[in-house]
Amino acid sequence: MCSSDLWALDNLALVEQLANGSAATAGGARLYAPQTAWLTHAYGTGGFARFSAANGENPEFGATVFFDLPYGYNGSGATLSFEDPNGTVVRTVTLPRGAHSYVWDLRYPNATEVRGFRPPAAAGGLDDSVEGPTVVPGTYNVVLRYADQSARQTFAVALDPRLHATQEDLNARLALALRVHGALDVLDRTIDGALAFRDRSHGATLAALDAE
């Protein structure tokens, strides 16, 4: 009985950069350009296939950024920022000690989450998602800042070729999603403030009753 195996080598962009030494540097840190990130649902494993040990793993959804930080990095002061095609910062994250990669989920930052909120059953019991909108296709920058220096790399975010939405339609959808997301963030922060005021008032009332 014979069998055959199929091996797929992913992320050749990183291998090539390691070979030719084309990493950008900042204060002893090195930043590698991500390979193209695809806006698609064809990531991960579906159905019962995930329970089979013989199945491999697809790449994570998003843009995977590889970097090297100096050995003495203590987990404070190194950040990754992602800029859209207009140079506007979409997302900034602080890099923990010992990290060598980060997967950006191609989303804007989450909105504020209301503390202790549970969707009522009458509303369908669905989660109150605070996820930021997904970016549109284009050329993006990732910037590593460390030791008062910065390194920059460019990468592409591309649409699944099986989808046929126009760039104008995607831009319009993003603009609407950002307006809704911004309104949700303002609402949630207002609710959080009201809940905090209620808790303070309740605490002050109990303290006054105890003092009597």
PDB file of C-alpha atoms in Angstrom:
ATOM      1  CA  MET A   1       0.000   0.000   0.000  1.00  0.00           C
ATOM      2  CA  CYS A   2       1.408   3.356  -0.938  1.00  0.00           C
ATOM      3  CA  SER A   3       0.461   6.887  -0.019  1.00  0.00           C
ATOM      4  CA  SER A   4       1.411  10.340  -1.116  1.00  0.00           C
ATOM      5  CA  ASP A   5       1.729  13.620   0.749  1.00  0.00           C
ATOM      6  CA  LEU A   6       1.315  17.161  -0.490  1.00  0.00           C
ATOM      7  CA  TRP A   7       3.305  19.860   1.250  1.00  0.00           C
ATOM      8  CA  ALA A   8       2.652  23.562   0.752  1.00  0.00           C
ATOM      9  CA  LEU A   9       5.239  26.140   1.757  1.00  0.00           C
ATOM     10  CA  ASP A  10       3.565  29.377   2.744  1.00  0.00           C
ATOM     11  CA  ASN A  11       4.896  32.909   3.206  1.00  0.00           C
ATOM     12  CA  LEU A  12       7.767  32.805   0.745  1.00  0.00           C
ATOM     13  CA  ALA A  13       7.912  36.602   1.062  1.00  0.00           C
ATOM     14  CA  LEU A  14       9.467  36.191   4.516  1.00  0.00           C
ATOM     15  CA  VAL A  15      11.904  33.521   3.296  1.00  0.00           C
ATOM     16  CA  GLU A  16      13.053  35.763   0.455  1.00  0.00           C
ATOM     17  CA  GLN A  17      13.597  38.726   2.782  1.00  0.00           C
ATOM     18  CA  LEU A  18      15.564  36.594   5.211  1.00  0.00           C
ATOM     19  CA  ALA A  19      17.732  35.447   2.311  1.00  0.00           C
ATOM     20  CA  ASN A  20      18.421  38.867   0.814  1.00  0.00           C
ATOM     21  CA  GLY A  21      18.516  40.867   4.066  1.00  0.00           C
ATOM     22  CA  SER A  22      15.892  43.388   2.951  1.00  0.00           C
ATOM     23  CA  ALA A  23      14.312  43.950   6.371  1.00  0.00           C
ATOM     24  CA  ALA A  24      13.757  47.543   7.477  1.00  0.00           C
ATOM     25  CA  THR A  25      15.493  48.449  10.754  1.00  0.00           C
ATOM     26  CA  ALA A  26      14.735  50.731  13.689  1.00  0.00           C
ATOM     27  CA  GLY A  27      17.028  50.962  16.709  1.00  0.00           C
ATOM     28  CA  GLY A  28      18.161  47.356  16.431  1.00  0.00           C
ATOM     29  CA  ALA A  29      14.703  46.018  15.578  1.00  0.00           C
ATOM     30  CA  ARG A  30      13.914  44.489  12.179  1.00  0.00           C
ATOM     31  CA  LEU A  31      10.616  44.618  10.292  1.00  0.00           C
ATOM     32  CA  TYR A  32       9.699  42.373   7.353  1.00  0.00           C
ATOM     33  CA  ALA A  33       7.143  43.212   4.670  1.00  0.00           C
ATOM     34  CA  PRO A  34       3.948  41.136   4.941  1.00  0.00           C
ATOM     35  CA  GLN A  35       2.802  39.137   1.956  1.00  0.00           C
ATOM     36  CA  THR A  36      -0.508  40.080   0.310  1.00  0.00           C
ATOM     37  CA  ALA A  37      -3.452  39.855   2.703  1.00  0.00           C
ATOM     38  CA  TRP A  38      -6.679  38.627   1.130  1.00  0.00           C
ATOM     39  CA  LEU A  39     -10.176  39.797   1.953  1.00  0.00           C
ATOM     40  CA  THR A  40     -11.848  36.394   1.690  1.00  0.00           C
ATOM     41  CA  HIS A  41     -13.813  33.851   3.700  1.00  0.00           C
ATOM     42  CA  ALA A  42     -11.605  31.007   2.429  1.00  0.00           C
ATOM     43  CA  TYR A  43      -9.502  30.856   5.594  1.00  0.00           C
ATOM     44  CA  GLY A  44      -9.611  28.311   8.373  1.00  0.00           C
ATOM     45  CA  THR A  45     -11.174  24.850   8.341  1.00  0.00           C
ATOM     46  CA  GLY A  46     -14.887  24.203   8.058  1.00  0.00           C
ATOM     47  CA  GLY A  47     -17.239  21.338   8.847  1.00  0.00           C
ATOM     48  CA  PHE A  48     -15.880  18.190  10.439  1.00  0.00           C
ATOM     49  CA  ALA A  49     -12.492  18.532   8.735  1.00  0.00           C
ATOM     50  CA  ARG A  50     -11.103  20.351  11.766  1.00  0.00           C
ATOM     51  CA  PHE A  51     -11.400  17.123  13.789  1.00  0.00           C
ATOM     52  CA  SER A  52      -9.097  15.187  11.465  1.00  0.00           C
ATOM     53  CA  ALA A  53      -5.426  15.102  12.437  1.00  0.00           C
ATOM     54  CA  ALA A  54      -4.515  14.529   8.781  1.00  0.00           C
ATOM     55  CA  ASN A  55      -5.688  17.983   7.739  1.00  0.00           C
ATOM     56  CA  GLY A  56      -3.323  20.926   7.645  1.00  0.00           C
ATOM     57  CA  GLU A  57      -4.077  24.448   8.801  1.00  0.00           C
ATOM     58  CA  ASN A  58      -4.855  27.304   6.475  1.00  0.00           C
ATOM     59  CA  PRO A  59      -3.246  30.700   7.136  1.00  0.00           C
ATOM     60  CA  GLU A  60      -4.970  32.969   9.609  1.00  0.00           C
ATOM     61  CA  PHE A  61      -7.195  35.670   8.195  1.00  0.00           C
ATOM     62  CA  GLY A  62      -5.434  39.015   8.026  1.00  0.00           C
ATOM     63  CA  ALA A  63      -1.976  40.435   7.462  1.00  0.00           C
ATOM     64  CA  THR A  64       0.803  38.557   9.266  1.00  0.00           C
ATOM     65  CA  VAL A  65       3.712  40.828  10.199  1.00  0.00           C
ATOM     66  CA  PHE A  66       7.065  39.340  11.222  1.00  0.00           C
ATOM     67  CA  PHE A  67       9.657  41.320  13.164  1.00  0.00           C
ATOM     68  CA  ASP A  68      12.674  40.915  15.426  1.00  0.00           C
ATOM     69  CA  LEU A  69      13.086  42.938  18.601  1.00  0.00           C
ATOM     70  CA  PRO A  70      16.379  43.260  20.496  1.00  0.00           C
ATOM     71  CA  TYR A  71      17.025  40.629  23.163  1.00  0.00           C
ATOM     72  CA  GLY A  72      16.743  43.183  25.970  1.00  0.00           C
ATOM     73  CA  TYR A  73      13.270  44.423  24.992  1.00  0.00           C
ATOM     74  CA  ASN A  74      11.153  44.505  28.157  1.00  0.00           C
ATOM     75  CA  GLY A  75       7.684  44.644  26.625  1.00  0.00           C
ATOM     76  CA  SER A  76       7.258  48.410  26.660  1.00  0.00           C
ATOM     77  CA  GLY A  77       7.858  51.022  23.978  1.00  0.00           C
ATOM     78  CA  ALA A  78       7.624  49.040  20.738  1.00  0.00           C
ATOM     79  CA  THR A  79       4.528  49.502  18.589  1.00  0.00           C
ATOM     80  CA  LEU A  80       3.153  48.462  15.221  1.00  0.00           C
ATOM     81  CA  SER A  81       0.938  50.897  13.319  1.00  0.00           C
ATOM     82  CA  PHE A  82      -1.044  50.199  10.179  1.00  0.00           C
ATOM     83  CA  GLU A  83      -1.677  53.035   7.725  1.00  0.00           C
ATOM     84  CA  ASP A  84      -4.300  53.089   4.969  1.00  0.00           C
ATOM     85  CA  PRO A  85      -3.545  54.159   1.369  1.00  0.00           C
ATOM     86  CA  ASN A  86      -3.968  57.814   2.422  1.00  0.00           C
ATOM     87  CA  GLY A  87      -1.401  57.495   5.205  1.00  0.00           C
ATOM     88  CA  THR A  88      -4.031  57.613   7.974  1.00  0.00           C
ATOM     89  CA  VAL A  89      -3.325  55.347  10.948  1.00  0.00           C
ATOM     90  CA  VAL A  90      -5.966  52.620  11.138  1.00  0.00           C
ATOM     91  CA  ARG A  91      -4.682  50.608  14.088  1.00  0.00           C
ATOM     92  CA  THR A  92      -1.787  50.743  16.573  1.00  0.00           C
ATOM     93  CA  VAL A  93      -0.767  47.924  18.906  1.00  0.00           C
ATOM     94  CA  THR A  94       1.919  47.602  21.569  1.00  0.00           C
ATOM     95  CA  LEU A  95       4.197  44.604  21.090  1.00  0.00           C
ATOM     96  CA  PRO A  96       4.664  42.300  24.085  1.00  0.00           C
ATOM     97  CA  ARG A  97       7.987  40.915  25.191  1.00  0.00           C
ATOM     98  CA  GLY A  98       9.044  37.815  23.272  1.00  0.00           C
ATOM     99  CA  ALA A  99       6.749  38.460  20.295  1.00  0.00           C
ATOM    100  CA  HIS A 100       8.018  37.841  16.757  1.00  0.00           C
ATOM    101  CA  SER A 101       4.825  38.171  14.758  1.00  0.00           C
ATOM    102  CA  TYR A 102       1.462  39.878  14.825  1.00  0.00           C
ATOM    103  CA  VAL A 103      -1.659  39.130  12.785  1.00  0.00           C
ATOM    104  CA  TRP A 104      -3.708  42.218  11.999  1.00  0.00           C
ATOM    105  CA  ASP A 105      -7.319  41.234  11.387  1.00  0.00           C
ATOM    106  CA  LEU A 106      -7.711  43.997   8.764  1.00  0.00           C
ATOM    107  CA  ARG A 107     -10.158  45.828  11.000  1.00  0.00           C
ATOM    108  CA  TYR A 108     -10.383  49.241  12.582  1.00  0.00           C
ATOM    109  CA  PRO A 109     -10.213  49.375  16.412  1.00  0.00           C
ATOM    110  CA  ASN A 110     -13.174  48.049  18.367  1.00  0.00           C
ATOM    111  CA  ALA A 111     -15.803  50.414  19.704  1.00  0.00           C
ATOM    112  CA  THR A 112     -16.188  50.884  23.453  1.00  0.00           C
ATOM    113  CA  GLU A 113     -17.911  47.931  25.100  1.00  0.00           C
ATOM    114  CA  VAL A 114     -20.659  48.548  27.632  1.00  0.00           C
ATOM    115  CA  ARG A 115     -19.688  47.004  30.969  1.00  0.00           C
ATOM    116  CA  GLY A 116     -21.911  44.120  32.026  1.00  0.00           C
ATOM    117  CA  PHE A 117     -24.256  44.392  29.045  1.00  0.00           C
ATOM    118  CA  ARG A 118     -26.186  41.268  28.085  1.00  0.00           C
ATOM    119  CA  PRO A 119     -28.473  41.364  25.025  1.00  0.00           C
ATOM    120  CA  PRO A 120     -32.075  40.716  26.136  1.00  0.00           C
ATOM    121  CA  ALA A 121     -33.862  37.634  24.854  1.00  0.00           C
ATOM    122  CA  ALA A 122     -36.467  39.903  23.245  1.00  0.00           C
ATOM    123  CA  ALA A 123     -33.696  41.277  21.021  1.00  0.00           C
ATOM    124  CA  GLY A 124     -32.856  37.796  19.807  1.00  0.00           C
ATOM    125  CA  GLY A 125     -30.045  37.235  22.297  1.00  0.00           C
ATOM    126  CA  LEU A 126     -27.446  38.143  19.688  1.00  0.00           C
ATOM    127  CA  ASP A 127     -24.040  39.424  20.744  1.00  0.00           C
ATOM    128  CA  ASP A 128     -23.577  43.187  20.762  1.00  0.00           C
ATOM    129  CA  SER A 129     -20.567  43.218  18.438  1.00  0.00           C
ATOM    130  CA  VAL A 130     -18.146  46.109  18.852  1.00  0.00           C
ATOM    131  CA  GLU A 131     -15.738  44.942  16.136  1.00  0.00           C
ATOM    132  CA  GLY A 132     -14.359  47.661  13.912  1.00  0.00           C
ATOM    133  CA  PRO A 133     -15.156  47.686  10.181  1.00  0.00           C
ATOM    134  CA  THR A 134     -12.983  45.750   7.741  1.00  0.00           C
ATOM    135  CA  VAL A 135     -10.641  47.786   5.543  1.00  0.00           C
ATOM    136  CA  VAL A 136     -10.938  47.983   1.763  1.00  0.00           C
ATOM    137  CA  PRO A 137      -8.425  46.728  -0.823  1.00  0.00           C
ATOM    138  CA  GLY A 138      -5.395  48.922  -1.368  1.00  0.00           C
ATOM    139  CA  THR A 139      -1.729  49.493  -0.537  1.00  0.00           C
ATOM    140  CA  TYR A 140      -1.079  49.740   3.193  1.00  0.00           C
ATOM    141  CA  ASN A 141       1.936  50.521   5.348  1.00  0.00           C
ATOM    142  CA  VAL A 142       3.058  48.874   8.552  1.00  0.00           C
ATOM    143  CA  VAL A 143       5.320  50.958  10.780  1.00  0.00           C
ATOM    144  CA  LEU A 144       7.450  49.558  13.604  1.00  0.00           C
ATOM    145  CA  ARG A 145       8.467  52.154  16.191  1.00  0.00           C
ATOM    146  CA  TYR A 146      11.208  51.303  18.659  1.00  0.00           C
ATOM    147  CA  ALA A 147      13.858  53.314  20.538  1.00  0.00           C
ATOM    148  CA  ASP A 148      12.675  56.633  19.012  1.00  0.00           C
ATOM    149  CA  GLN A 149      13.189  55.245  15.506  1.00  0.00           C
ATOM    150  CA  SER A 150      10.792  53.803  12.959  1.00  0.00           C
ATOM    151  CA  ALA A 151      10.881  51.218  10.174  1.00  0.00           C
ATOM    152  CA  ARG A 152       8.286  51.032   7.433  1.00  0.00           C
ATOM    153  CA  GLN A 153       7.160  48.312   5.039  1.00  0.00           C
ATOM    154  CA  THR A 154       4.429  48.278   2.383  1.00  0.00           C
ATOM    155  CA  PHE A 155       1.979  45.471   1.625  1.00  0.00           C
ATOM    156  CA  ALA A 156      -1.185  44.915  -0.371  1.00  0.00           C
ATOM    157  CA  VAL A 157      -4.682  44.097   0.823  1.00  0.00           C
ATOM    158  CA  ALA A 158      -6.516  42.427  -2.066  1.00  0.00           C
ATOM    159  CA  LEU A 159     -10.088  41.302  -2.636  1.00  0.00           C
ATOM    160  CA  ASP A 160     -10.881  37.637  -3.242  1.00  0.00           C
ATOM    161  CA  PRO A 161     -10.932  37.403  -7.070  1.00  0.00           C
ATOM    162  CA  ARG A 162     -14.171  35.438  -6.856  1.00  0.00           C
ATOM    163  CA  LEU A 163     -15.892  38.554  -5.527  1.00  0.00           C
ATOM    164  CA  HIS A 164     -16.806  41.284  -7.957  1.00  0.00           C
ATOM    165  CA  ALA A 165     -17.615  44.355  -5.854  1.00  0.00           C
ATOM    166  CA  THR A 166     -16.197  47.596  -7.229  1.00  0.00           C
ATOM    167  CA  GLN A 167     -13.719  49.710  -5.282  1.00  0.00           C
ATOM    168  CA  GLU A 168     -16.302  52.507  -5.198  1.00  0.00           C
ATOM    169  CA  ASP A 169     -18.900  50.211  -3.638  1.00  0.00           C
ATOM    170  CA  LEU A 170     -16.412  48.959  -1.045  1.00  0.00           C
ATOM    171  CA  ASN A 171     -15.356  52.525  -0.206  1.00  0.00           C
ATOM    172  CA  ALA A 172     -18.985  53.564   0.222  1.00  0.00           C
ATOM    173  CA  ARG A 173     -19.699  50.580   2.459  1.00  0.00           C
ATOM    174  CA  LEU A 174     -16.659  51.366   4.605  1.00  0.00           C
ATOM    175  CA  ALA A 175     -17.656  55.027   4.933  1.00  0.00           C
ATOM    176  CA  LEU A 176     -21.127  54.007   6.143  1.00  0.00           C
ATOM    177  CA  ALA A 177     -19.707  51.359   8.479  1.00  0.00           C
ATOM    178  CA  LEU A 178     -17.326  53.902  10.031  1.00  0.00           C
ATOM    179  CA  ARG A 179     -20.192  56.330  10.668  1.00  0.00           C
ATOM    180  CA  VAL A 180     -22.277  53.627  12.323  1.00  0.00           C
ATOM    181  CA  HIS A 181     -19.239  52.409  14.279  1.00  0.00           C
ATOM    182  CA  GLY A 182     -18.472  55.929  15.478  1.00  0.00           C
ATOM    183  CA  ALA A 183     -22.070  56.462  16.602  1.00  0.00           C
ATOM    184  CA  LEU A 184     -21.992  53.114  18.453  1.00  0.00           C
ATOM    185  CA  ASP A 185     -18.759  54.091  20.201  1.00  0.00           C
ATOM    186  CA  VAL A 186     -20.242  57.425  21.358  1.00  0.00           C
ATOM    187  CA  LEU A 187     -23.413  55.679  22.555  1.00  0.00           C
ATOM    188  CA  ASP A 188     -21.523  52.973  24.448  1.00  0.00           C
ATOM    189  CA  ARG A 189     -19.209  55.496  26.112  1.00  0.00           C
ATOM    190  CA  THR A 190     -22.248  57.535  27.161  1.00  0.00           C
ATOM    191  CA  ILE A 191     -23.924  54.441  28.623  1.00  0.00           C
ATOM    192  CA  ASP A 192     -20.719  53.502  30.445  1.00  0.00           C
ATOM    193  CA  GLY A 193     -20.566  57.012  31.912  1.00  0.00           C
ATOM    194  CA  ALA A 194     -24.198  56.810  33.036  1.00  0.00           C
ATOM    195  CA  LEU A 195     -23.624  53.400  34.640  1.00  0.00           C
ATOM    196  CA  ALA A 196     -20.525  54.698  36.442  1.00  0.00           C
ATOM    197  CA  PHE A 197     -22.526  57.696  37.732  1.00  0.00           C
ATOM    198  CA  ARG A 198     -25.283  55.367  38.911  1.00  0.00           C
ATOM    199  CA  ASP A 199     -22.781  53.200  40.770  1.00  0.00           C
ATOM    200  CA  ARG A 200     -21.187  56.231  42.433  1.00  0.00           C
ATOM    201  CA  SER A 201     -24.577  57.600  43.413  1.00  0.00           C
ATOM    202  CA  HIS A 202     -25.658  54.239  44.797  1.00  0.00           C
ATOM    203  CA  GLY A 203     -22.443  53.991  46.794  1.00  0.00           C
ATOM    204  CA  ALA A 204     -22.889  57.499  48.167  1.00  0.00           C
ATOM    205  CA  THR A 205     -26.486  56.693  49.174  1.00  0.00           C
ATOM    206  CA  LEU A 206     -25.425  53.544  51.027  1.00  0.00           C
ATOM    207  CA  ALA A 207     -22.645  55.458  52.763  1.00  0.00           C
ATOM    208  CA  ALA A 208     -25.114  58.130  53.867  1.00  0.00           C
ATOM    209  CA  LEU A 209     -27.534  55.499  55.200  1.00  0.00           C
ATOM    210  CA  ASP A 210     -24.724  53.781  57.115  1.00  0.00           C
ATOM    211  CA  ALA A 211     -23.744  57.124  58.665  1.00  0.00           C
ATOM    212  CA  GLU A 212     -27.252  57.677  60.102  1.00  0.00           C
TER     213      GLU A 212
END
